């Protein structure tokens, strides 16, 4: 049954069937082949209850919040300000790429939108300042993955919805690893540029006056962060409600910067609907597939297999990590998450691991999947932003050092769970 | 066994599932090899709950266990045994259930194409509060998280503000003060560590979360009379065991959460707030002025009359004479 | 031969007219979805203020949020379809010649139509059941479920119909040998197109890219 599942799943994917339909049809086929009860007949109620979810409404709300900030120019101005403050470091603008993406990627809900904003501004600078092109592109692709770890994060919300893990705890848990990973990425750039000064580009001189002038542009994203995360910890709002506050905050910022126009709203709504439609079609189909996994007994089989392992928790965990890394080579990230977390999270928790900790580990593994070829969404996006100028392999080459850093972060989080758990235990 | 069926058990994280698992394992032997039932709990089948009745109705499921309060929206009579505060003791609840079973049985058969096999409560729904309360009067002015209409009626009667928050968000909401109190089961609150975010446990029962076992009607009608008789007998036994276990679990869960003797749950040190005589008087008023009239409005005159003739008679509640 | 081509083109024009209506509906859906999300945000904002300062609650914002998600996201399926934003894996697709790609595009759309015909059918069955029984939500609000569900099913039907007509239109374009047009209708969006769409949205919003300092 597992073999059939994988064959159908990957077969349909290679035929370039839309991912939502791949997951759904895998469910339909499994149900027809193995279900004892006609499980597909519940397709209506299952998809309704997957989509009629008061928690997941945070997804389009965060997407909308990010879109408003993006289309009103806040993101682009923020990049300029970041560049002013960070470009003296060896590696120059690459640090601004990391900083901007980190603050932006998850809330905009779309790596494409974030990479487009950062990329279109930054890529002309590659030639002008003589950066090593692969490394520069790699820094955009890799830092685009950071946003899903640093709160607020759509992926953390979906993990919470799938496992009933506390979303405020997940937010707190993602904070230190997220900032830490951003610093590690910056350090990666620094070290490479120290070893190979030819990759670092010219040093860019920015006056203090320019830096000071840039500061106001850093306020909106920070204010939104405090509004969204702060309202949760002050006891004013639930995480879902906080997403709605984020939308109101973004509207306010757009109004203050005099960019709250009909055209801007239409652009933001269009972007929101595209991303939401794409995301929720996958989520809905993945919920349906999970239900079929359950009703054909696949979930039980996998659970029994892992319970039957006598390797102890550590080796079981390592097996699961390797499994994620392998699937992550080929699978789109959201479907990877929704299709596997309901199966693996209970196993990992029964082994004595913390569900919040596992959530962060899964996010790190999903980040890895976003930048591993052959199917790595951020690689494609950056290649797209760059336009016709060279092969995809440039981006892949450039992302390798960051991939190594990311894997190191996975190892650190496994060896020292306190990196993740310290903040939720202390403030929770 | 010649007859093989598939059943949906209750969710695997509660005590009922292991009981069901054992029940289904022994079923072939207990029925003289007449019938064999393979069962999966809800969560492993990927189900959330509200969809179960319609799946049972159209035959997607053959046999299923489900919480009846999930179906309050399908027919107001499904609320009848879970009306907030109406039956306070397991004894009364059992009397009410026995009296009302024929009504539910008929509803399920005629309206939902299902055959009722058994009904038993899960541990009591009670109040968990983060701020100090001394009794029912102190619920006044508090923000209380509720999840259904009858609870909302009760809280309104007590002078509280009802807030609705998705279940996943209740713990952080209690922790941060988005809500002051919330209602959940004695055992489920204990196993979900609610004692970490609340300090006061007020054990007035405001719901039983009755669970039913039922079969799709075509499936049931397709069984031989001997098999039907054997299954009815066996489910009655399961029902009896579930009632006994409920009392045990309720007592244990409250003791565990409030520093008493604890064998199933997790030990914690919440304050157990006593239900005083004054509380009982106020409680009777809330039932009379809020809970029953509002439900009666949802259910209609005939349904209300039927309720007083069955449940009302069994627990000694007569309709108000106008 | 020429006659067949002519009648195909006529069919194509007929389809185009219907698709124009569907695109307009999907476009209206952008405003409707955005407006619903904004309204919900304001409702939640009001709820938070009421709860915090006046110990009152509107009640049921979480439930309304669920309905808003179901309806908005399903409306968004159409917008994602027309802008070819539904994610497809391009390992094989990207390596083929236009005709090979077209074959995959057809298979992809058949897959999408197949799965969503199942969802639509059973969604419809669910709606009819809940309408017939008068099922309400099991919450204090007691919403009659057919109200949000009829909108959900309608949005799903809009998406389904759009997919079927796009599929037919794609087939017609292929039959008359217009591979470029077929690709622009049902082809996988490549990275460059995706970026162009992004920039078009920013340009529409009145944004100019700023020079970094
Ligand atoms: Na983020
Ligand atoms: Na990958």
mmCIF file of C-alpha atoms in Angstrom, chain A residues 67-234:
data_model
loop_
_atom_site.group_PDB
_atom_site.id
_atom_site.type_symbol
_atom_site.label_atom_id
_atom_site.label_comp_id
_atom_site.label_asym_id
_atom_site.label_seq_id
_atom_site.Cartn_x
_atom_site.Cartn_y
_atom_site.Cartn_z
ATOM 1 C CA UNK A 67 0.342 42.011 0.637
ATOM 2 C CA UNK A 68 -0.787 45.406 1.953
ATOM 3 C CA UNK A 69 2.694 46.120 3.307
ATOM 4 C CA UNK A 70 4.267 44.897 0.087
ATOM 5 C CA UNK A 71 2.025 46.778 -2.342
ATOM 6 C CA UNK A 72 2.200 49.972 -0.335
ATOM 7 C CA UNK A 73 5.960 49.990 -0.699
ATOM 8 C CA UNK A 74 6.799 49.340 2.956
ATOM 9 C CA UNK A 75 8.853 46.256 2.101
ATOM 10 C CA UNK A 76 10.935 47.976 -0.562
ATOM 11 C CA UNK A 77 11.675 50.972 1.695
ATOM 12 C CA UNK A 78 12.596 48.577 4.471
ATOM 13 C CA UNK A 79 15.126 46.890 2.212
ATOM 14 C CA UNK A 80 16.713 50.257 1.493
ATOM 15 C CA UNK A 81 17.020 50.994 5.204
ATOM 16 C CA UNK A 82 18.411 47.546 5.971
ATOM 17 C CA UNK A 83 20.951 47.996 3.231
ATOM 18 C CA UNK A 84 22.066 51.280 4.797
ATOM 19 C CA UNK A 85 22.689 49.649 8.142
ATOM 20 C CA UNK A 86 24.135 46.290 7.118
ATOM 21 C CA UNK A 87 26.095 46.855 3.930
ATOM 22 C CA UNK A 88 29.399 47.697 5.689
ATOM 23 C CA UNK A 89 29.699 44.016 6.664
ATOM 24 C CA UNK A 90 31.836 41.764 4.468
ATOM 25 C CA UNK A 91 29.290 40.541 1.984
ATOM 26 C CA UNK A 92 27.471 43.866 1.908
ATOM 27 C CA UNK A 93 23.925 43.699 0.593
ATOM 28 C CA UNK A 94 23.714 39.961 1.192
ATOM 29 C CA UNK A 95 23.115 40.780 4.859
ATOM 30 C CA UNK A 96 20.299 43.121 3.875
ATOM 31 C CA UNK A 97 18.787 40.282 1.832
ATOM 32 C CA UNK A 98 18.812 38.126 4.939
ATOM 33 C CA UNK A 99 17.403 40.799 7.245
ATOM 34 C CA UNK A 100 14.576 41.828 4.938
ATOM 35 C CA UNK A 101 13.511 38.321 4.017
ATOM 36 C CA UNK A 102 13.597 37.277 7.647
ATOM 37 C CA UNK A 103 11.099 39.951 8.638
ATOM 38 C CA UNK A 104 8.966 39.538 5.610
ATOM 39 C CA UNK A 105 8.713 36.108 4.112
ATOM 40 C CA UNK A 106 6.146 34.453 6.321
ATOM 41 C CA UNK A 107 3.770 37.323 6.728
ATOM 42 C CA UNK A 108 3.534 37.957 3.029
ATOM 43 C CA UNK A 109 2.717 34.259 2.767
ATOM 44 C CA UNK A 110 4.457 34.063 -0.532
ATOM 45 C CA UNK A 111 8.125 33.462 -1.052
ATOM 46 C CA UNK A 112 7.585 34.654 -4.602
ATOM 47 C CA UNK A 113 6.370 38.065 -3.485
ATOM 48 C CA UNK A 114 9.178 38.488 -0.982
ATOM 49 C CA UNK A 115 11.896 37.285 -3.310
ATOM 50 C CA UNK A 116 10.474 39.473 -6.063
ATOM 51 C CA UNK A 117 10.643 42.520 -3.823
ATOM 52 C CA UNK A 118 14.123 41.829 -2.541
ATOM 53 C CA UNK A 119 15.368 40.385 -5.803
ATOM 54 C CA UNK A 120 14.248 43.093 -8.203
ATOM 55 C CA UNK A 121 15.843 45.748 -6.031
ATOM 56 C CA UNK A 122 19.002 43.845 -5.247
ATOM 57 C CA UNK A 123 19.889 41.889 -8.361
ATOM 58 C CA UNK A 124 21.048 44.870 -10.468
ATOM 59 C CA UNK A 125 23.532 45.551 -7.631
ATOM 60 C CA UNK A 126 25.283 42.223 -8.226
ATOM 61 C CA UNK A 127 27.040 43.500 -11.321
ATOM 62 C CA UNK A 128 27.408 47.065 -10.074
ATOM 63 C CA UNK A 129 29.242 46.068 -6.924
ATOM 64 C CA UNK A 130 30.887 42.937 -8.282
ATOM 65 C CA UNK A 131 29.310 40.331 -6.017
ATOM 66 C CA UNK A 132 29.757 36.661 -6.694
ATOM 67 C CA UNK A 133 26.451 35.991 -8.448
ATOM 68 C CA UNK A 134 25.717 32.433 -7.245
ATOM 69 C CA UNK A 135 26.430 33.327 -3.622
ATOM 70 C CA UNK A 136 24.294 36.449 -3.818
ATOM 71 C CA UNK A 137 21.368 34.552 -5.352
ATOM 72 C CA UNK A 138 21.861 31.786 -2.798
ATOM 73 C CA UNK A 139 21.557 34.286 0.044
ATOM 74 C CA UNK A 140 18.162 35.420 -1.285
ATOM 75 C CA UNK A 141 16.901 31.856 -1.754
ATOM 76 C CA UNK A 142 18.072 30.726 1.676
ATOM 77 C CA UNK A 143 16.938 33.745 3.651
ATOM 78 C CA UNK A 144 13.517 33.485 2.012
ATOM 79 C CA UNK A 145 13.037 30.362 4.134
ATOM 80 C CA UNK A 146 13.614 32.201 7.432
ATOM 81 C CA UNK A 147 10.251 33.863 7.643
ATOM 82 C CA UNK A 148 8.374 30.632 8.291
ATOM 83 C CA UNK A 149 10.377 30.125 11.490
ATOM 84 C CA UNK A 150 10.174 33.626 12.926
ATOM 85 C CA UNK A 151 6.700 34.549 14.183
ATOM 86 C CA UNK A 152 4.164 35.289 12.906
ATOM 87 C CA UNK A 153 4.297 32.339 10.564
ATOM 88 C CA UNK A 154 1.642 30.672 8.454
ATOM 89 C CA UNK A 155 3.428 27.327 8.646
ATOM 90 C CA UNK A 156 3.494 27.429 12.444
ATOM 91 C CA UNK A 157 -0.243 28.139 12.465
ATOM 92 C CA UNK A 158 -0.873 25.158 10.217
ATOM 93 C CA UNK A 159 1.319 22.963 12.441
ATOM 94 C CA UNK A 160 -0.703 24.129 15.452
ATOM 95 C CA UNK A 161 -3.976 23.424 13.659
ATOM 96 C CA UNK A 162 -2.775 19.929 12.719
ATOM 97 C CA UNK A 163 -1.429 18.915 16.127
ATOM 98 C CA UNK A 164 -3.302 21.086 18.645
ATOM 99 C CA UNK A 165 0.073 22.383 19.841
ATOM 100 C CA UNK A 166 -0.191 25.855 21.370
ATOM 101 C CA UNK A 167 0.413 28.524 18.741
ATOM 102 C CA UNK A 168 1.752 31.115 21.229
ATOM 103 C CA UNK A 169 4.262 28.508 22.442
ATOM 104 C CA UNK A 170 5.223 27.732 18.855
ATOM 105 C CA UNK A 171 5.721 31.446 18.202
ATOM 106 C CA UNK A 172 7.949 31.787 21.256
ATOM 107 C CA UNK A 173 9.777 28.597 20.331
ATOM 108 C CA UNK A 174 10.509 29.789 16.800
ATOM 109 C CA UNK A 175 11.958 33.086 17.892
ATOM 110 C CA UNK A 176 15.451 32.126 19.100
ATOM 111 C CA UNK A 177 16.102 29.493 16.410
ATOM 112 C CA UNK A 178 14.844 31.961 13.798
ATOM 113 C CA UNK A 179 17.064 34.831 14.868
ATOM 114 C CA UNK A 180 19.892 32.367 15.461
ATOM 115 C CA UNK A 181 19.597 30.915 11.998
ATOM 116 C CA UNK A 182 19.539 34.411 10.456
ATOM 117 C CA UNK A 183 22.752 35.192 12.337
ATOM 118 C CA UNK A 184 24.238 31.884 11.193
ATOM 119 C CA UNK A 185 23.382 32.754 7.581
ATOM 120 C CA UNK A 186 25.038 36.142 8.009
ATOM 121 C CA UNK A 187 28.019 34.455 9.584
ATOM 122 C CA UNK A 188 28.162 32.076 6.617
ATOM 123 C CA UNK A 189 28.322 35.062 4.263
ATOM 124 C CA UNK A 190 30.927 36.729 6.464
ATOM 125 C CA UNK A 191 33.181 33.695 6.633
ATOM 126 C CA UNK A 192 32.980 32.991 2.908
ATOM 127 C CA UNK A 193 33.707 36.623 2.094
ATOM 128 C CA UNK A 194 36.653 36.658 4.516
ATOM 129 C CA UNK A 195 38.095 33.556 2.884
ATOM 130 C CA UNK A 196 37.277 34.681 -0.651
ATOM 131 C CA UNK A 197 37.310 38.511 -0.710
ATOM 132 C CA UNK A 198 36.656 38.355 -4.469
ATOM 133 C CA UNK A 199 33.105 37.185 -3.735
ATOM 134 C CA UNK A 200 32.297 39.982 -1.330
ATOM 135 C CA UNK A 201 31.762 42.828 -3.782
ATOM 136 C CA UNK A 202 32.969 46.440 -3.336
ATOM 137 C CA UNK A 203 32.584 47.934 0.076
ATOM 138 C CA UNK A 204 29.645 50.290 0.091
ATOM 139 C CA UNK A 205 29.911 53.569 1.926
ATOM 140 C CA UNK A 206 26.737 54.843 3.540
ATOM 141 C CA UNK A 207 26.766 58.063 5.558
ATOM 142 C CA UNK A 208 25.275 58.233 9.041
ATOM 143 C CA UNK A 209 22.766 60.776 7.842
ATOM 144 C CA UNK A 210 21.516 58.334 5.235
ATOM 145 C CA UNK A 211 21.298 55.616 7.840
ATOM 146 C CA UNK A 212 19.328 57.852 10.203
ATOM 147 C CA UNK A 213 16.979 58.799 7.388
ATOM 148 C CA UNK A 214 16.377 55.143 6.722
ATOM 149 C CA UNK A 215 15.399 54.358 10.299
ATOM 150 C CA UNK A 216 11.723 55.367 10.020
ATOM 151 C CA UNK A 217 11.308 52.755 7.301
ATOM 152 C CA UNK A 218 12.193 50.038 9.788
ATOM 153 C CA UNK A 219 9.417 51.093 12.160
ATOM 154 C CA UNK A 220 6.379 49.663 10.287
ATOM 155 C CA UNK A 221 7.538 46.031 10.220
ATOM 156 C CA UNK A 222 8.643 46.250 13.850
ATOM 157 C CA UNK A 223 5.348 47.871 14.873
ATOM 158 C CA UNK A 224 3.405 45.121 13.101
ATOM 159 C CA UNK A 225 5.506 42.477 14.800
ATOM 160 C CA UNK A 226 4.741 43.978 18.219
ATOM 161 C CA UNK A 227 1.064 44.396 17.396
ATOM 162 C CA UNK A 228 0.659 40.802 16.246
ATOM 163 C CA UNK A 229 2.879 39.030 18.738
ATOM 164 C CA UNK A 230 2.422 41.531 21.576
ATOM 165 C CA UNK A 231 -1.385 41.408 21.571
ATOM 166 C CA UNK A 232 -1.174 37.645 22.099
ATOM 167 C CA UNK A 233 1.152 37.850 25.091
ATOM 168 C CA UNK A 234 -0.706 40.797 26.623
#
